[in-house]
Each structure stands twice: as C-alpha cells, then as structure tokens.
Amino acid sequence: MGRKYIFTNKKESKKGIMSAVLGIIALASLFFAIYETFRNQGQALVKYGVAALFALLFALAGIVLGIMSKMEEDRFYLFSYLGIILNLLAIAGIGFIIYAGVYGI
C-alpha cells in the first residue's frame, strides 16, 4: 500500500518554469515602479521608467518562452500557462500605464 506508481515520464518544461519566473520578476518590477512613484507624490523618476522598460522586456521574453514550452510534447504545462498569464498581465499593466500617461487619466 505504501508504494506510489507514476505511469508517465512527463516533466515540467524548463522553458515554462523560466517563463513563470520572468513573469514574476516583471510583475514585481512593475509593482515596485508604481509603488515608488506613488510614494514620490506621482513624480516618476527615470529609474522607475527604466524598471518598467526592463519589466516589458522580461515579459516579452517570458511570453516567447511560454509559447515555446507549450509547443513541447510530453510535458506538463502548468508553468507554461502560468508564465503566459503572468507575462500578459505585466504587458497589460505597462500598456495601461502608457495609456494613462498619454490620455491623462
């Protein structure tokens, strides 16, 4: 009774895990930039803009890795989906910041 059998040799994709990690980093960087701008009474310093730019780059790389990992066969796709979703959230957040900046929301 104590034995557990696994009838598959599937593993998580390394690209999927990296996609999820990049998504977490991108969201954390974006949150940091927004929080520090809020603490600075709305004055966005250049370093916060650079953090958001790097968040965008990380998110784009994360989406590419997530899609590539989703195309692999015989893998678990939890981290692939998680990475794609987190990176899309980061890109949507950056898009909202740009939209708010252009139209003065």
Short mmCIF file of N, CA and C in Angstrom, two decimals:
data_model
loop_
_atom_site.label_atom_id
_atom_site.label_comp_id
_atom_site.label_asym_id
_atom_site.label_seq_id
_atom_site.Cartn_x
_atom_site.Cartn_y
_atom_site.Cartn_z
N MET A 1 0.80 -1.20 0.00
CA MET A 1 0.00 0.00 0.00
C MET A 1 0.84 1.27 0.00
N GLY A 2 2.06 1.21 0.49
CA GLY A 2 2.89 2.40 0.63
C GLY A 2 3.55 2.82 -0.67
N ARG A 3 3.48 2.01 -1.71
CA ARG A 3 4.13 2.35 -2.97
C ARG A 3 3.23 3.24 -3.80
N LYS A 4 3.86 4.21 -4.44
CA LYS A 4 3.11 5.09 -5.34
C LYS A 4 3.69 4.92 -6.74
N TYR A 5 2.83 4.70 -7.68
CA TYR A 5 3.28 4.48 -9.03
C TYR A 5 2.95 5.68 -9.89
N ILE A 6 3.89 6.03 -10.72
CA ILE A 6 3.68 7.09 -11.70
C ILE A 6 3.78 6.45 -13.07
N PHE A 7 2.73 6.54 -13.84
CA PHE A 7 2.70 5.89 -15.13
C PHE A 7 2.98 6.87 -16.27
N THR A 8 3.82 7.82 -16.01
CA THR A 8 4.21 8.76 -17.05
C THR A 8 5.65 9.19 -16.80
N ASN A 9 6.28 9.61 -17.84
CA ASN A 9 7.62 10.14 -17.69
C ASN A 9 7.65 11.63 -18.04
N LYS A 10 6.49 12.26 -17.92
CA LYS A 10 6.40 13.69 -18.20
C LYS A 10 7.13 14.48 -17.12
N LYS A 11 7.68 15.61 -17.53
CA LYS A 11 8.32 16.54 -16.61
C LYS A 11 7.84 17.94 -16.95
N GLU A 12 8.09 18.86 -16.02
CA GLU A 12 7.81 20.27 -16.32
C GLU A 12 8.88 20.77 -17.29
N SER A 13 8.47 21.62 -18.18
CA SER A 13 9.40 22.20 -19.13
C SER A 13 10.25 23.27 -18.46
N LYS A 14 11.54 23.25 -18.71
CA LYS A 14 12.43 24.26 -18.14
C LYS A 14 12.10 25.65 -18.70
N LYS A 15 11.69 25.69 -19.95
CA LYS A 15 11.29 26.97 -20.54
C LYS A 15 10.02 27.50 -19.89
N GLY A 16 9.11 26.61 -19.54
CA GLY A 16 7.89 27.02 -18.86
C GLY A 16 8.17 27.58 -17.48
N ILE A 17 9.08 26.93 -16.76
CA ILE A 17 9.46 27.43 -15.43
C ILE A 17 10.13 28.79 -15.56
N MET A 18 11.01 28.94 -16.55
CA MET A 18 11.69 30.23 -16.75
C MET A 18 10.69 31.31 -17.16
N SER A 19 9.68 30.94 -17.92
CA SER A 19 8.64 31.89 -18.30
C SER A 19 7.89 32.39 -17.08
N ALA A 20 7.56 31.48 -16.17
CA ALA A 20 6.86 31.87 -14.94
C ALA A 20 7.74 32.76 -14.07
N VAL A 21 9.02 32.43 -13.97
CA VAL A 21 9.95 33.25 -13.18
C VAL A 21 10.07 34.65 -13.78
N LEU A 22 10.18 34.73 -15.09
CA LEU A 22 10.25 36.05 -15.74
C LEU A 22 8.96 36.84 -15.54
N GLY A 23 7.83 36.16 -15.53
CA GLY A 23 6.56 36.83 -15.27
C GLY A 23 6.50 37.40 -13.86
N ILE A 24 7.00 36.64 -12.90
CA ILE A 24 7.02 37.12 -11.51
C ILE A 24 7.96 38.31 -11.39
N ILE A 25 9.13 38.24 -12.03
CA ILE A 25 10.09 39.35 -11.98
C ILE A 25 9.50 40.58 -12.64
N ALA A 26 8.83 40.40 -13.78
CA ALA A 26 8.24 41.54 -14.49
C ALA A 26 7.15 42.20 -13.65
N LEU A 27 6.27 41.40 -13.06
CA LEU A 27 5.21 41.97 -12.23
C LEU A 27 5.77 42.64 -10.98
N ALA A 28 6.79 42.05 -10.38
CA ALA A 28 7.41 42.65 -9.19
C ALA A 28 8.08 43.98 -9.54
N SER A 29 8.76 44.03 -10.68
CA SER A 29 9.41 45.27 -11.10
C SER A 29 8.38 46.35 -11.39
N LEU A 30 7.31 45.96 -12.04
CA LEU A 30 6.25 46.91 -12.35
C LEU A 30 5.58 47.41 -11.07
N PHE A 31 5.31 46.52 -10.13
CA PHE A 31 4.73 46.92 -8.85
C PHE A 31 5.68 47.87 -8.11
N PHE A 32 6.97 47.56 -8.12
CA PHE A 32 7.96 48.41 -7.47
C PHE A 32 7.95 49.81 -8.09
N ALA A 33 7.92 49.90 -9.40
CA ALA A 33 7.94 51.20 -10.08
C ALA A 33 6.68 52.00 -9.74
N ILE A 34 5.53 51.35 -9.73
CA ILE A 34 4.28 52.04 -9.42
C ILE A 34 4.26 52.48 -7.96
N TYR A 35 4.69 51.61 -7.06
CA TYR A 35 4.69 51.93 -5.64
C TYR A 35 5.64 53.09 -5.32
N GLU A 36 6.83 53.06 -5.88
CA GLU A 36 7.79 54.13 -5.62
C GLU A 36 7.34 55.46 -6.23
N THR A 37 6.68 55.41 -7.37
CA THR A 37 6.13 56.63 -7.96
C THR A 37 5.02 57.19 -7.08
N PHE A 38 4.19 56.32 -6.54
CA PHE A 38 3.14 56.75 -5.63
C PHE A 38 3.73 57.38 -4.37
N ARG A 39 4.78 56.77 -3.83
CA ARG A 39 5.43 57.32 -2.64
C ARG A 39 6.11 58.66 -2.92
N ASN A 40 6.45 58.91 -4.18
CA ASN A 40 7.11 60.14 -4.58
C ASN A 40 6.09 61.18 -5.06
N GLN A 41 4.86 61.11 -4.61
CA GLN A 41 3.76 62.01 -4.95
C GLN A 41 3.52 62.11 -6.46
N GLY A 42 3.65 61.01 -7.17
CA GLY A 42 3.35 61.00 -8.59
C GLY A 42 4.49 61.40 -9.49
N GLN A 43 5.62 61.77 -8.95
CA GLN A 43 6.78 62.12 -9.76
C GLN A 43 7.52 60.84 -10.12
N ALA A 44 7.46 60.46 -11.37
CA ALA A 44 8.13 59.25 -11.82
C ALA A 44 9.56 59.60 -12.21
N LEU A 45 10.49 59.03 -11.49
CA LEU A 45 11.89 59.25 -11.81
C LEU A 45 12.30 58.35 -12.96
N VAL A 46 13.43 58.67 -13.56
CA VAL A 46 13.89 57.91 -14.72
C VAL A 46 14.14 56.45 -14.34
N LYS A 47 14.64 56.20 -13.15
CA LYS A 47 14.93 54.81 -12.77
C LYS A 47 13.66 53.97 -12.69
N TYR A 48 12.52 54.58 -12.39
CA TYR A 48 11.27 53.82 -12.37
C TYR A 48 10.81 53.50 -13.80
N GLY A 49 11.07 54.42 -14.70
CA GLY A 49 10.77 54.16 -16.11
C GLY A 49 11.65 53.06 -16.68
N VAL A 50 12.91 53.06 -16.27
CA VAL A 50 13.83 52.01 -16.71
C VAL A 50 13.39 50.67 -16.14
N ALA A 51 12.93 50.64 -14.91
CA ALA A 51 12.43 49.40 -14.31
C ALA A 51 11.23 48.88 -15.09
N ALA A 52 10.33 49.79 -15.49
CA ALA A 52 9.17 49.38 -16.28
C ALA A 52 9.59 48.89 -17.67
N LEU A 53 10.61 49.52 -18.24
CA LEU A 53 11.11 49.07 -19.55
C LEU A 53 11.70 47.67 -19.45
N PHE A 54 12.49 47.41 -18.40
CA PHE A 54 13.02 46.07 -18.21
C PHE A 54 11.91 45.07 -17.92
N ALA A 55 10.88 45.50 -17.23
CA ALA A 55 9.74 44.62 -16.99
C ALA A 55 9.08 44.24 -18.31
N LEU A 56 8.98 45.20 -19.22
CA LEU A 56 8.41 44.92 -20.54
C LEU A 56 9.28 43.92 -21.30
N LEU A 57 10.58 44.11 -21.25
CA LEU A 57 11.49 43.19 -21.94
C LEU A 57 11.41 41.78 -21.34
N PHE A 58 11.37 41.70 -19.99
CA PHE A 58 11.24 40.40 -19.34
C PHE A 58 9.92 39.74 -19.72
N ALA A 59 8.86 40.52 -19.77
CA ALA A 59 7.54 39.97 -20.10
C ALA A 59 7.50 39.46 -21.54
N LEU A 60 8.10 40.19 -22.45
CA LEU A 60 8.13 39.73 -23.84
C LEU A 60 8.93 38.44 -23.98
N ALA A 61 10.08 38.39 -23.32
CA ALA A 61 10.88 37.16 -23.34
C ALA A 61 10.12 36.02 -22.67
N GLY A 62 9.39 36.31 -21.60
CA GLY A 62 8.62 35.29 -20.91
C GLY A 62 7.49 34.73 -21.75
N ILE A 63 6.85 35.59 -22.52
CA ILE A 63 5.78 35.10 -23.39
C ILE A 63 6.35 34.19 -24.47
N VAL A 64 7.48 34.58 -25.04
CA VAL A 64 8.10 33.74 -26.07
C VAL A 64 8.48 32.38 -25.48
N LEU A 65 9.09 32.38 -24.29
CA LEU A 65 9.46 31.12 -23.65
C LEU A 65 8.23 30.29 -23.29
N GLY A 66 7.17 30.96 -22.84
CA GLY A 66 5.94 30.24 -22.51
C GLY A 66 5.33 29.56 -23.71
N ILE A 67 5.31 30.26 -24.83
CA ILE A 67 4.75 29.67 -26.05
C ILE A 67 5.64 28.53 -26.55
N MET A 68 6.96 28.74 -26.49
CA MET A 68 7.87 27.67 -26.91
C MET A 68 7.72 26.43 -26.03
N SER A 69 7.55 26.64 -24.73
CA SER A 69 7.40 25.49 -23.84
C SER A 69 6.06 24.79 -24.04
N LYS A 70 5.05 25.53 -24.43
CA LYS A 70 3.74 24.94 -24.70
C LYS A 70 3.78 24.05 -25.94
N MET A 71 4.70 24.32 -26.85
CA MET A 71 4.81 23.52 -28.07
C MET A 71 5.57 22.21 -27.86
N GLU A 72 6.25 22.06 -26.73
CA GLU A 72 6.97 20.81 -26.45
C GLU A 72 5.97 19.70 -26.17
N GLU A 73 6.32 18.50 -26.60
CA GLU A 73 5.45 17.35 -26.38
C GLU A 73 5.86 16.60 -25.13
N ASP A 74 4.93 15.86 -24.56
CA ASP A 74 5.14 15.02 -23.37
C ASP A 74 5.68 15.82 -22.20
N ARG A 75 5.08 16.95 -21.92
CA ARG A 75 5.46 17.80 -20.80
C ARG A 75 4.20 18.19 -20.04
N PHE A 76 4.38 18.57 -18.78
CA PHE A 76 3.31 19.21 -18.04
C PHE A 76 3.34 20.69 -18.40
N TYR A 77 2.17 21.31 -18.47
CA TYR A 77 2.09 22.67 -18.97
C TYR A 77 1.64 23.69 -17.93
N LEU A 78 1.67 23.34 -16.65
CA LEU A 78 1.23 24.27 -15.62
C LEU A 78 2.05 25.55 -15.63
N PHE A 79 3.37 25.42 -15.61
CA PHE A 79 4.22 26.61 -15.59
C PHE A 79 4.18 27.35 -16.91
N SER A 80 3.93 26.66 -17.99
CA SER A 80 3.80 27.32 -19.29
C SER A 80 2.60 28.28 -19.28
N TYR A 81 1.45 27.76 -18.82
CA TYR A 81 0.26 28.59 -18.75
C TYR A 81 0.42 29.72 -17.73
N LEU A 82 1.00 29.39 -16.59
CA LEU A 82 1.22 30.38 -15.55
C LEU A 82 2.13 31.50 -16.05
N GLY A 83 3.20 31.13 -16.74
CA GLY A 83 4.12 32.11 -17.29
C GLY A 83 3.47 33.01 -18.32
N ILE A 84 2.68 32.42 -19.20
CA ILE A 84 2.00 33.21 -20.23
C ILE A 84 1.03 34.19 -19.58
N ILE A 85 0.27 33.74 -18.60
CA ILE A 85 -0.70 34.61 -17.94
C ILE A 85 -0.01 35.74 -17.18
N LEU A 86 1.04 35.42 -16.42
CA LEU A 86 1.75 36.46 -15.66
C LEU A 86 2.39 37.50 -16.58
N ASN A 87 2.97 37.03 -17.66
CA ASN A 87 3.60 37.96 -18.59
C ASN A 87 2.58 38.82 -19.34
N LEU A 88 1.44 38.24 -19.66
CA LEU A 88 0.37 39.05 -20.27
C LEU A 88 -0.15 40.10 -19.30
N LEU A 89 -0.25 39.74 -18.02
CA LEU A 89 -0.66 40.73 -17.01
C LEU A 89 0.35 41.87 -16.92
N ALA A 90 1.63 41.55 -16.97
CA ALA A 90 2.66 42.59 -16.91
C ALA A 90 2.58 43.50 -18.13
N ILE A 91 2.38 42.93 -19.30
CA ILE A 91 2.28 43.75 -20.52
C ILE A 91 1.01 44.60 -20.47
N ALA A 92 -0.08 44.05 -19.97
CA ALA A 92 -1.32 44.83 -19.84
C ALA A 92 -1.13 45.98 -18.86
N GLY A 93 -0.41 45.73 -17.76
CA GLY A 93 -0.13 46.79 -16.79
C GLY A 93 0.70 47.91 -17.39
N ILE A 94 1.71 47.55 -18.15
CA ILE A 94 2.55 48.56 -18.80
C ILE A 94 1.74 49.31 -19.85
N GLY A 95 0.90 48.59 -20.57
CA GLY A 95 0.04 49.25 -21.54
C GLY A 95 -0.91 50.24 -20.89
N PHE A 96 -1.45 49.88 -19.72
CA PHE A 96 -2.33 50.79 -19.01
C PHE A 96 -1.58 52.04 -18.54
N ILE A 97 -0.35 51.85 -18.07
CA ILE A 97 0.46 52.99 -17.64
C ILE A 97 0.72 53.94 -18.80
N ILE A 98 1.04 53.39 -19.94
CA ILE A 98 1.28 54.22 -21.13
C ILE A 98 0.00 54.92 -21.55
N TYR A 99 -1.12 54.18 -21.55
CA TYR A 99 -2.41 54.78 -21.90
C TYR A 99 -2.78 55.91 -20.95
N ALA A 100 -2.58 55.68 -19.66
CA ALA A 100 -2.89 56.70 -18.67
C ALA A 100 -1.98 57.91 -18.82
N GLY A 101 -0.74 57.68 -19.18
CA GLY A 101 0.18 58.80 -19.38
C GLY A 101 -0.15 59.63 -20.60
N VAL A 102 -0.57 58.97 -21.66
CA VAL A 102 -0.89 59.69 -22.90
C VAL A 102 -2.19 60.46 -22.77
N TYR A 103 -3.22 59.83 -22.19
CA TYR A 103 -4.53 60.47 -22.12
C TYR A 103 -4.82 61.13 -20.78
N GLY A 104 -3.88 61.13 -19.85
CA GLY A 104 -4.01 61.86 -18.60
C GLY A 104 -5.10 61.36 -17.68
N ILE A 105 -5.23 60.09 -17.55
CA ILE A 105 -6.24 59.52 -16.66
C ILE A 105 -5.82 59.70 -15.22
#
